[in-house]
Coordinates of C-alpha atoms and ligand atoms in Angstrom, one line a residue:
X671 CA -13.8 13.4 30.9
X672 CA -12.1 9.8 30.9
X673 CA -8.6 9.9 30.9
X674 CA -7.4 7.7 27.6
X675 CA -4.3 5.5 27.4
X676 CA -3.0 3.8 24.3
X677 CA -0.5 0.9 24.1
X678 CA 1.1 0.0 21.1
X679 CA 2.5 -3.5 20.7
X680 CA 5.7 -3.1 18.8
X681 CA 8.4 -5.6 20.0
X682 CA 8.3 -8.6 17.6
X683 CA 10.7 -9.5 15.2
X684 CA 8.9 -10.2 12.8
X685 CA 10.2 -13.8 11.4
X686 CA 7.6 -14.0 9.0
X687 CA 8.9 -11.0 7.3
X688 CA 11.9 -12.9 6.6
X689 CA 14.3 -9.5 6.9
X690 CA 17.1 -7.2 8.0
X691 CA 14.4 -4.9 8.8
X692 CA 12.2 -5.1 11.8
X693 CA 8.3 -5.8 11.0
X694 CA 6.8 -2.7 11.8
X695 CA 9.6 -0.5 10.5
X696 CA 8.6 -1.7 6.7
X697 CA 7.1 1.2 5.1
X698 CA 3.8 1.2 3.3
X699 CA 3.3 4.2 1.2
X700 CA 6.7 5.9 2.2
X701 CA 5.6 5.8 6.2
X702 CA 6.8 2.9 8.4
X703 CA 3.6 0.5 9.8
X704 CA 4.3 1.6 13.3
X705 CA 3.6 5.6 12.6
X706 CA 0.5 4.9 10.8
X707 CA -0.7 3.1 13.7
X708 CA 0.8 5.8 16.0
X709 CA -0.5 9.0 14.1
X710 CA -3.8 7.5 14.1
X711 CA -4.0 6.9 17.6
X712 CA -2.7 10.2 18.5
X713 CA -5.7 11.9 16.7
X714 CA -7.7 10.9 19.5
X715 CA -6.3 13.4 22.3
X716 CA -4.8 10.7 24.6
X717 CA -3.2 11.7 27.8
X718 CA -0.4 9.3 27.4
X719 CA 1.0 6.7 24.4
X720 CA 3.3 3.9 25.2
X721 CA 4.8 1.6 22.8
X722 CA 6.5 -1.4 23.7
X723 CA 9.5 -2.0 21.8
X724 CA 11.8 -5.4 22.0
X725 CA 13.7 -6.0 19.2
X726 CA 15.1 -3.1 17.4
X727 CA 14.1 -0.8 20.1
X728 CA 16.3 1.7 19.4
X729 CA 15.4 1.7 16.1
X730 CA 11.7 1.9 16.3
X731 CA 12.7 4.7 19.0
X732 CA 14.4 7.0 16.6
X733 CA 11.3 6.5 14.1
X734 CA 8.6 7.5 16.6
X735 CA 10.4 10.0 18.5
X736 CA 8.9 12.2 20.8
X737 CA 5.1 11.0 19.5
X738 CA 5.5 8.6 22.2
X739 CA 7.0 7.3 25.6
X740 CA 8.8 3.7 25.8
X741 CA 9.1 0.3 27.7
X742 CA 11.1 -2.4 26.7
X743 CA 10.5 -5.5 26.7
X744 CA 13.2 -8.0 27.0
X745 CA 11.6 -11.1 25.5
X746 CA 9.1 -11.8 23.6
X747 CA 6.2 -13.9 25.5
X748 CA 3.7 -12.5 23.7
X749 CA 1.1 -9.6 23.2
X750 CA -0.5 -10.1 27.3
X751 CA 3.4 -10.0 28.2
X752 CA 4.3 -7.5 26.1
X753 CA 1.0 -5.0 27.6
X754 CA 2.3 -6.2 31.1
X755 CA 5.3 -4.2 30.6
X756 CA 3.7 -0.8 31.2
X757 CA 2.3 -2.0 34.7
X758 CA 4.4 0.3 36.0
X759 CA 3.2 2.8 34.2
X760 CA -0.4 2.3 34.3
X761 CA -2.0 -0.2 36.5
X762 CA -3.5 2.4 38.9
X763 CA -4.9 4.8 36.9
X764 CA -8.5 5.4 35.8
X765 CA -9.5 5.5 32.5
X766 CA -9.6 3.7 29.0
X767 CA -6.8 2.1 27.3
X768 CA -6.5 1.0 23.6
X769 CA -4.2 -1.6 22.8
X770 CA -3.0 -2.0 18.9
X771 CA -0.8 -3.6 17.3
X772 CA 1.9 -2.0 15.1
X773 CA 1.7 -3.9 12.1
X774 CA -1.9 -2.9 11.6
X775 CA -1.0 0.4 9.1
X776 CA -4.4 0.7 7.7
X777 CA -6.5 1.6 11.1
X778 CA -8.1 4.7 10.8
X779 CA -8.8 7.3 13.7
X780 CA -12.6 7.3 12.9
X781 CA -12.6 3.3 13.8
X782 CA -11.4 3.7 17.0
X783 CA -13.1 6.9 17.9
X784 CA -16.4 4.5 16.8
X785 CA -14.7 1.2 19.2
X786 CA -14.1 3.6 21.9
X787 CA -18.1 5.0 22.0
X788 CA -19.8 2.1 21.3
X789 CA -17.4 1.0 24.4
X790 CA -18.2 4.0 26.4
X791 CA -21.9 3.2 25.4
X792 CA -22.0 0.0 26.3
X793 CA -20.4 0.4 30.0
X794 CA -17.9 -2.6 28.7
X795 CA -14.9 -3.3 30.2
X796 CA -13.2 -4.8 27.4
X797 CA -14.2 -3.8 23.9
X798 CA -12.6 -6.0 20.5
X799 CA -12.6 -4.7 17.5
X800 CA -13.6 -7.3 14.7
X801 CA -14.0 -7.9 11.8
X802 CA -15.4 -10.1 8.6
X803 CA -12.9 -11.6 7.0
X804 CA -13.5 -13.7 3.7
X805 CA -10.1 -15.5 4.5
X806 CA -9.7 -15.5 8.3
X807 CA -6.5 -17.7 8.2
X808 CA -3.9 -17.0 10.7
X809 CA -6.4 -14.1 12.9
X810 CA -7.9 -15.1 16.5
X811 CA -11.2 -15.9 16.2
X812 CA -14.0 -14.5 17.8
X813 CA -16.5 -17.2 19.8
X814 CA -19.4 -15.9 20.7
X815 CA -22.4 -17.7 23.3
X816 CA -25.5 -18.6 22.0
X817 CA -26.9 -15.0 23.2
X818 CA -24.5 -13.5 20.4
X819 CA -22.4 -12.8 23.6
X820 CA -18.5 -12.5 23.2
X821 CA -17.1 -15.3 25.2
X822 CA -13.2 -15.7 24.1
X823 CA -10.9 -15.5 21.4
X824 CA -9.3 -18.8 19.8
X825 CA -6.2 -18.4 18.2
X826 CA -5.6 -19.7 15.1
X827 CA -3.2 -23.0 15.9
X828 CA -5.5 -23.5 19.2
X829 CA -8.4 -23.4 17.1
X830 CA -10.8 -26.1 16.4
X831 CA -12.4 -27.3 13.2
X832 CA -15.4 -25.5 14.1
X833 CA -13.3 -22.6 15.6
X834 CA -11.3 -22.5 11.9
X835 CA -14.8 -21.8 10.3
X836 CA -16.0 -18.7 11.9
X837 CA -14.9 -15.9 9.7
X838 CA -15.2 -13.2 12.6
X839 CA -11.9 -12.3 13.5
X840 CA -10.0 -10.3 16.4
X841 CA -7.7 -7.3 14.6
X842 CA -5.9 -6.9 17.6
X843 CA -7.2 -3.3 18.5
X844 CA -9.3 -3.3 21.8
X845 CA -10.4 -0.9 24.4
X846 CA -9.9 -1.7 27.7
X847 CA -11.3 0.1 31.2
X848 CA -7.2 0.3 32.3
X849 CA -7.5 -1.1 35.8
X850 CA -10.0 -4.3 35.1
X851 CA -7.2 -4.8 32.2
X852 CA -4.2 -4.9 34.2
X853 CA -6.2 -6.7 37.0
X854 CA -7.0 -9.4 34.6
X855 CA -3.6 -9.6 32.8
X856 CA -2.2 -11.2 36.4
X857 CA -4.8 -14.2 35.5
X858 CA -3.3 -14.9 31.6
X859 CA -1.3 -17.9 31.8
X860 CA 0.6 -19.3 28.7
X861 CA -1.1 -22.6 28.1
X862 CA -1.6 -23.0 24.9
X863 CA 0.3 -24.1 21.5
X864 CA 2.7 -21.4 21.4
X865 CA 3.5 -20.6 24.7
X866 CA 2.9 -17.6 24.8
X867 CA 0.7 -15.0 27.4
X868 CA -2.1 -14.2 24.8
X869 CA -3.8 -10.6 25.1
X870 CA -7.0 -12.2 23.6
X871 CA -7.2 -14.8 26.8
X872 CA -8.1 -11.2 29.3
X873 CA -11.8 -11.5 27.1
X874 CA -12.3 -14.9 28.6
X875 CA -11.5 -13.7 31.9
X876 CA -13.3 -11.0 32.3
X877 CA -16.3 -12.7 30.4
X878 CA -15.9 -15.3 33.6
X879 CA -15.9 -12.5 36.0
X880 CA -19.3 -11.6 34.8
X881 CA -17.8 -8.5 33.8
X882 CA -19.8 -6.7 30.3
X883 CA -17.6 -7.9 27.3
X884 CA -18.1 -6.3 23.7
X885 CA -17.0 -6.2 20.0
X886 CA -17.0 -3.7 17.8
X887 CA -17.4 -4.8 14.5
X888 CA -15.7 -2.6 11.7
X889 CA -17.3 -3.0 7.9
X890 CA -14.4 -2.0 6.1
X891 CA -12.0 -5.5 6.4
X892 CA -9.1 -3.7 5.3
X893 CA -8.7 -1.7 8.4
X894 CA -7.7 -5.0 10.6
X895 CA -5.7 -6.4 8.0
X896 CA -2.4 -7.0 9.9
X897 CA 0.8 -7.5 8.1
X898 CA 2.9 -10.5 8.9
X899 CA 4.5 -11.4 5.7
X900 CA 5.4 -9.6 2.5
X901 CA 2.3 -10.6 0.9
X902 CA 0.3 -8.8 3.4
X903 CA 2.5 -6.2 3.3
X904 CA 1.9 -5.5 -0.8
X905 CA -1.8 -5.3 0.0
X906 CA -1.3 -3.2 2.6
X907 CA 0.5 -0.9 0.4
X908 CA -2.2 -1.7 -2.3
X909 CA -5.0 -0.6 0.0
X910 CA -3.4 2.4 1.1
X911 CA -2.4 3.3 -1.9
X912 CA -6.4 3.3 -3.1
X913 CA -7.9 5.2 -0.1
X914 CA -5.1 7.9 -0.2
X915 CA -5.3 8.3 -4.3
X916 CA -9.4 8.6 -4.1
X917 CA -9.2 10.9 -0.9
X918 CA -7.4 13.4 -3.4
X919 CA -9.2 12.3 -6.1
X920 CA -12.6 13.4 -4.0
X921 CA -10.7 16.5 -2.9
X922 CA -10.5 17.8 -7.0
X923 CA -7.3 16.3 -7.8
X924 CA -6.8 14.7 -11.7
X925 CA -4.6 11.2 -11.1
X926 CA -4.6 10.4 -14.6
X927 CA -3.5 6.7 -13.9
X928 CA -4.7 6.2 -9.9
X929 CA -3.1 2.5 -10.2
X930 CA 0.7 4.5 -11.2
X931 CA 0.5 7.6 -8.7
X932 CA 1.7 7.2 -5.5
X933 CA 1.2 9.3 -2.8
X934 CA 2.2 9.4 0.5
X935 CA -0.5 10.2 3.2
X936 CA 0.9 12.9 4.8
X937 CA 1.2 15.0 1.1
X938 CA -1.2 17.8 0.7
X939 CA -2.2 18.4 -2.8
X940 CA -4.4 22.0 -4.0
X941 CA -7.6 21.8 -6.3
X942 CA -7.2 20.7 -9.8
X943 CA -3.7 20.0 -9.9
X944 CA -3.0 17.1 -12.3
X945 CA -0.5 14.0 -11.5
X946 CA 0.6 12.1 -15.0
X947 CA 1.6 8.3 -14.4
X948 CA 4.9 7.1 -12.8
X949 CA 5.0 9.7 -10.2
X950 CA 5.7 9.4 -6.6
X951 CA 5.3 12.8 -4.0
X952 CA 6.4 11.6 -0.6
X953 CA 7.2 12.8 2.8
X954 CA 5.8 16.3 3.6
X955 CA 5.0 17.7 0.7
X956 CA 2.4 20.5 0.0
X957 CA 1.1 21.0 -3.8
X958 CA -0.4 24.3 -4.6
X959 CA -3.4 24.3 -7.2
X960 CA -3.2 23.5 -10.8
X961 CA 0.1 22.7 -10.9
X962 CA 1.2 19.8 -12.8
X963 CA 3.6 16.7 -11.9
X964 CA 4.9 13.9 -13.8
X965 CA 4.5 12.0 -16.3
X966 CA 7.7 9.8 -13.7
X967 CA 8.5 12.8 -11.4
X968 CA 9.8 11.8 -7.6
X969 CA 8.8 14.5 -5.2
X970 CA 9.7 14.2 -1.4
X971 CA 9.6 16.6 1.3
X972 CA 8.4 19.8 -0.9
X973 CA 6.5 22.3 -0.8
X974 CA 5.3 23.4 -4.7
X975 CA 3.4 26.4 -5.7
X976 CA 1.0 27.7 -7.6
X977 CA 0.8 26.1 -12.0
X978 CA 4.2 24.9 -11.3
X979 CA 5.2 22.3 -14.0
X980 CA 7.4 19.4 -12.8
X981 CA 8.1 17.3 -15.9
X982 CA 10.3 13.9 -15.4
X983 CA 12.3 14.7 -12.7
X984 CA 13.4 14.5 -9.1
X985 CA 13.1 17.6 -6.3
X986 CA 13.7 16.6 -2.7
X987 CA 13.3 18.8 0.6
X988 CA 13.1 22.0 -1.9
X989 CA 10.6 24.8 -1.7
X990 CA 10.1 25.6 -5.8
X991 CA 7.9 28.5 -6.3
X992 CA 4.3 29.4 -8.7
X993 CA 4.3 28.9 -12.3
X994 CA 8.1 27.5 -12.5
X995 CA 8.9 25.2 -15.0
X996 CA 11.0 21.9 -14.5
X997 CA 12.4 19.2 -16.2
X998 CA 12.5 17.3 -18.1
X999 CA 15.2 15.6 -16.5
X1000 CA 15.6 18.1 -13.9
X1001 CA 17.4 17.0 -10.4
X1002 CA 16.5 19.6 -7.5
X1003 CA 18.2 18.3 -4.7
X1004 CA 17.7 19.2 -0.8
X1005 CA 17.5 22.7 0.6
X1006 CA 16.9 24.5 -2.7
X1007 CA 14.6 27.6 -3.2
X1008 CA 13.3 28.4 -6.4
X1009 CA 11.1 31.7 -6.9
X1010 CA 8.1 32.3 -8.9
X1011 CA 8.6 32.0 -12.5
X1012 CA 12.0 30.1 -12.2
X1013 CA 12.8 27.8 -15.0
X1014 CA 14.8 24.7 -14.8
X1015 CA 15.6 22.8 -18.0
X1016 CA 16.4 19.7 -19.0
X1017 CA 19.8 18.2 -17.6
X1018 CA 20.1 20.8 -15.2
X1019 CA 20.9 19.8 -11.3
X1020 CA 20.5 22.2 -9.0
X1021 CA 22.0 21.7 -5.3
X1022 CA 21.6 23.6 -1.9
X1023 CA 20.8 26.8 -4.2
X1024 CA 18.6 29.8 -4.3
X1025 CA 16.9 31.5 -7.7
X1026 CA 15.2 34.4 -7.8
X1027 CA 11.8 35.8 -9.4
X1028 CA 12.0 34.4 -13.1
X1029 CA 15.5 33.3 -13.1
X1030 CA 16.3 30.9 -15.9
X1031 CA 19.0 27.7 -15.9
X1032 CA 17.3 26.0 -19.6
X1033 CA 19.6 23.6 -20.8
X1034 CA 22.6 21.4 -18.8
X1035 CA 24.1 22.9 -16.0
X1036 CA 25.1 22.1 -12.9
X1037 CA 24.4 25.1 -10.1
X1038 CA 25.4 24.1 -6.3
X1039 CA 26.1 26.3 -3.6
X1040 CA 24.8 28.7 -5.0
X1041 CA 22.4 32.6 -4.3
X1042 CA 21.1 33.3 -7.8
X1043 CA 19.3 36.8 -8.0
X1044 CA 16.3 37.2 -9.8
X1045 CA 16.4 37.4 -13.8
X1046 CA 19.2 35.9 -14.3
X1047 CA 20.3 33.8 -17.4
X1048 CA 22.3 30.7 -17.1
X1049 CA 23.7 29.7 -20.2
X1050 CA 23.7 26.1 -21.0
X1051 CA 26.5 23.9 -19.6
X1052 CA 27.4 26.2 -16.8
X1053 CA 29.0 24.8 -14.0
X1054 CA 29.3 26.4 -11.0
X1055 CA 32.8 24.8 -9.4
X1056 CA 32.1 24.5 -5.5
X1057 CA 34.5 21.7 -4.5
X1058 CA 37.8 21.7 -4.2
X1059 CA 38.4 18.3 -3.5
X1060 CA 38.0 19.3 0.7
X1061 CA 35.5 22.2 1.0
X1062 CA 32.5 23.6 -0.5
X1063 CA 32.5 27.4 -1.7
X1064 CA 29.4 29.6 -2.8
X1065 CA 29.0 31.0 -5.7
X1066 CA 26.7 34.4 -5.8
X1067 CA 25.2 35.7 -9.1
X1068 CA 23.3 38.9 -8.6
X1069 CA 20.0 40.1 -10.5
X1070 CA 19.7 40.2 -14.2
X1071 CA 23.6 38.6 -14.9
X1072 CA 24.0 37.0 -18.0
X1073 CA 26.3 33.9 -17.6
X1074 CA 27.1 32.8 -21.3
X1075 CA 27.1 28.7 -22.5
X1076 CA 29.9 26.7 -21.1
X1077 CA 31.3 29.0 -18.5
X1078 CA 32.9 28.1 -15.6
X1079 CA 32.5 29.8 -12.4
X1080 CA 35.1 28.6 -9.7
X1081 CA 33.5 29.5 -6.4
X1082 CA 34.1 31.4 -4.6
X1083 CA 33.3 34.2 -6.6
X1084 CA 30.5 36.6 -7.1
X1085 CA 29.5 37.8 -10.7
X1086 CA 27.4 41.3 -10.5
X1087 CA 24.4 42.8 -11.1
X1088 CA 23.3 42.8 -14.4
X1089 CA 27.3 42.0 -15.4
X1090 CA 27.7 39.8 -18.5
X1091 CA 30.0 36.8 -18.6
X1092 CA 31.3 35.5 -22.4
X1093 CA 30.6 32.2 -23.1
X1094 CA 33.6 29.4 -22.5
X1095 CA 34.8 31.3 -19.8
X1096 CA 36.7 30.1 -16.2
X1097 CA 35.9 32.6 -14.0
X1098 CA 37.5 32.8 -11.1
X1099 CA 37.7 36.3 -9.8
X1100 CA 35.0 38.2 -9.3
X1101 CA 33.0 40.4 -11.8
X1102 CA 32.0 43.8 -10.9
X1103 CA 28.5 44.5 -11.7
X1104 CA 27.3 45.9 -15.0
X1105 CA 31.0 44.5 -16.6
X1106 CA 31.7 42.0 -19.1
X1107 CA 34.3 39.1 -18.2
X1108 CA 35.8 37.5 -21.0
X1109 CA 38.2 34.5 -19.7
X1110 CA 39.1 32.5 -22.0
X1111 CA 42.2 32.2 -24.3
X1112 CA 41.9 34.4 -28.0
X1113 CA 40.8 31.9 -31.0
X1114 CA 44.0 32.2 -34.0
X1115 CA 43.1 31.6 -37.4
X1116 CA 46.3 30.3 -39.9
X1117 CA 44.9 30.9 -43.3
X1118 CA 45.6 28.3 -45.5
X1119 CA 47.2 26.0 -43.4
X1120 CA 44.7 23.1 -44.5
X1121 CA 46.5 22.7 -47.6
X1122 CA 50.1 22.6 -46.0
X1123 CA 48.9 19.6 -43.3
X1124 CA 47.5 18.1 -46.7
X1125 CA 50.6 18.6 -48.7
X1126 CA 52.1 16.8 -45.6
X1127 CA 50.4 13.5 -45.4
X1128 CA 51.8 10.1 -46.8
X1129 CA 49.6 8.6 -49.9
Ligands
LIG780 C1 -2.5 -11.2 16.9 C2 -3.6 -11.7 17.8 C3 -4.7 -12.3 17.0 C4 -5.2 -11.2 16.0 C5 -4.0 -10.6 15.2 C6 -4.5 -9.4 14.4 C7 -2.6 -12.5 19.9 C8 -2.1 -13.7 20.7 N1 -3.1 -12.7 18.7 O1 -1.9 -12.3 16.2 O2 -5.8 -12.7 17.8 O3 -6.2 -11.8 15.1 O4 -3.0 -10.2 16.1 O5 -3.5 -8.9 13.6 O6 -2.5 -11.4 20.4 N2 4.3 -8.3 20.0 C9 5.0 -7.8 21.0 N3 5.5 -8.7 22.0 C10 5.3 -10.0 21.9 C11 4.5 -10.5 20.8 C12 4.0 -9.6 19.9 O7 5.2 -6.6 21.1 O8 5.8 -10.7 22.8 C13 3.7 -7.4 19.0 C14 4.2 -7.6 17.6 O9 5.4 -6.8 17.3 C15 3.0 -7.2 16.7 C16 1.8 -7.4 17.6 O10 2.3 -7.5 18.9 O11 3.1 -5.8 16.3 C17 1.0 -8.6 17.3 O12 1.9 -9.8 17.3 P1 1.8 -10.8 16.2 O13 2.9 -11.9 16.5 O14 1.9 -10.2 14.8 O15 0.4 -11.5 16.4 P2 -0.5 -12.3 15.4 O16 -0.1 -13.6 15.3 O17 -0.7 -11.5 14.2
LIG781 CA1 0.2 -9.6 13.4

């Protein structure tokens, strides 16, 4: 077996971008540019992955994490420079290496696996991958001999008039045999418009070594198309969008309105679950069957069971059981666990809490810090009180209570199996199990006292 080696070029700013954040840290479809291109390449069983970071290292550091190793490079000189900077690293072994380019989100893992054989099968010891572009402003060209041979790549402001014309264009993903490249590298010089030490130039210099030389030529455009500006980015996202919404679509999933779902593509969605328009499920969410999200419900990091119902609302890092009901206007927020049968009603948030098998909060309450048993009844406009103004308390409800409308109950405090609470109360001691806790002050009637305020008033 070859031994594989990928290099991911990741230390531009970014001018074109024109922003705080650094290029490929923008996020299309919820994941940064830069992880796309990383999770694709790890797919292909590489024995090592080394992206070059520069400006907002650290940054692109914490984002990739331990899905690959790091060099830095100081300045920017361009892409040649910037693969230069794993010399150390790599210049003596044997074995393929793929260079991409972080700002090319929409590469797939079947494109290179292709660009890697037909390098393999082509004993090549450089491989492009290309592509047909209808608009091939602002990509290296590809110029090839009169044999159909690859001979160099022209970048664009180096380019002739003739150059300018040829629509096939370098997407900045190649295959390399690792110690021709490095070899090679040593021979790229930085005379051209920019300045910089071009990647593209090693082609030309291996192709005048004699050495085989080879391009790849991908049918689907939209895999090379690399984002340099905002414009490209909304395509990006555009594109993304598409081929993640018909993957699901293909997989048995109803998008009512494809062009208003958004998905992110690491969500996992069962068979014949429906998604009404508006919605967005991000991060790493898992979506039993048949459930049903949306119409405008925001799900991130969760994992939903079974003919679940989330109507208009918002659950984040939460694990929400089968056949609950939520919404509308329901706010889960992170570490939340709702069992099977759980409803959640409209105006109700629900924070860092547990509920139980068929436990019920219907109408306008606020539960946070909180272990609900199972079949328990939360009145409308409950609150349970878990701040003090400095720490957070819990509040423990065990199975089958009854909490009546409008009660208060300061934490912490535990209310007790299958105890009753009267609505309007404050609660703040606990209730032994199978009582009823009345705490609020008795109601006085004054007959007749209408008629002596009445007598009373002036005119
Ligand atoms: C590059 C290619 C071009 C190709 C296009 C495909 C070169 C010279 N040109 O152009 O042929 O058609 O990609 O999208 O390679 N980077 C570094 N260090 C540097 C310079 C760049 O790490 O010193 C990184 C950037 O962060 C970026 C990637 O390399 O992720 C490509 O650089 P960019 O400036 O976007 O190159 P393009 O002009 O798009
Ligand atoms: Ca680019």
């Amino acid at each position: 077996m070859t031994n594989k080696y990928a290099v991911v070029l990741a230390a531009g700013q970014g001018t074109r971008m024109k922003s705080k954040l650094y290029k490929v840290l923008h996020p299309v479809c919820g994941k940064p540019m830069v992880q796309h291109v990383v999770d694709q390449l790890n797919k292909l069983e590489l024995n090592e992955l080394i992206t070059v970071v520069g400006f907002g290292a650290e940054k692109v550091q914490d984002q990739l994490g331990e899905h690959s190793h790091y060099v830095v490079q100081e300045e920017q000189l361009g892409t040649g420079h910037a693969v230069l900077q794993t010399d150390h690293i790599l210049a003596d072994k044997k074995g393929t290496t793929v260079v991409a380019c972080g700002d090319t989100p929409l590469l797939t893992e079947e494109t290179l696996q292709k660009m890697m054989d037909h390098h393999e099968a082509t004993q090549a010891k450089a491989t492009i991958l290309t592509a047909h572009a209808e608009n091939p402003h602002g990509y290296g060209r590809v110029i090839r001999g009169g044999n159909g041979q690859v001979e160099r790549i022209v970048e664009q402001k180096d380019a002739s008039q003739d150059e300018q014309a040829v629509q096939e264009i370098n997407t900045g993903t190649y295959c390399f045999d690792n110690e021709f490249l490095f070899k090679a590298l040593k021979g790229v010089s930085n005379n051209n418009s920019q300045g910089e030490y071009y990647l593209p130039d090693v082609i030309q210099i291996l192709q005048n070594q004699d050495e085989i030389v080879s391009a790849y030529q991908t049918t689907d455009f939209s895999e090379s198309l690399g984002v340099n500006d905002r414009v490209a980015l909304a395509q990006a996202e555009k594109l993304m969008k598409q081929r993640i919404n018909e993957m699901h679509m293909k997989k048995g999933v109803t998008l009512v309105d494809s062009d208003n779902t958004y998905i992110g593509p690491d969500v996992k969605i069962g068979q014949d679950v429906i998604v009404y328009p508006g919605s967005m499920i991000e991060g790493e969410t898992t979506i039993e069957d048949d459930a049903v999200v949306g119409p405008h419900s925001m799900i991130k990091d969760c994992h939903i069971g079974a003919e679940t119902v989330i109507k208009q609302s918002v659950a984040t890092n939460s694990r929400i059981g089968a056949r609950v009901k939520i919404g509308p206007f329901a706010h889960i927020r992170p570490e939340s666990s709702l069992g099977d049968d759980v409803k959640v009603g409209n105006f109700v948030e629900i924070k860092k809490a547990v509920f139980g098998e068929g436990s019920k909060a219907s109408h306008l309450s606020y539960v946070g810090d909180a272990d609900v048993g199972s079949g328990v009844n939360i009145g409308c406009g409950t609150i349970t009180v878990n701040y003090d103004g400095n720490n957070k308390f819990m509040t423990t409800i065990e199975d089958d209570a009854f909490i009546g409308c409008n009660s208060n109950l300061v934490a912490p405090v535990t209310v007790g199996k299958g105890a009753y609470v009267a609505a309007g109360s404050t609660i703040n001691k606990d209730v032994p199990a199978e009582a009823l806790s009345i705490a609020r002050s008795r109601q006085t009637n004054k007959e007749g006292y209408a008629s002596k305020l009445n007598s009373n008033k002036k005119d």
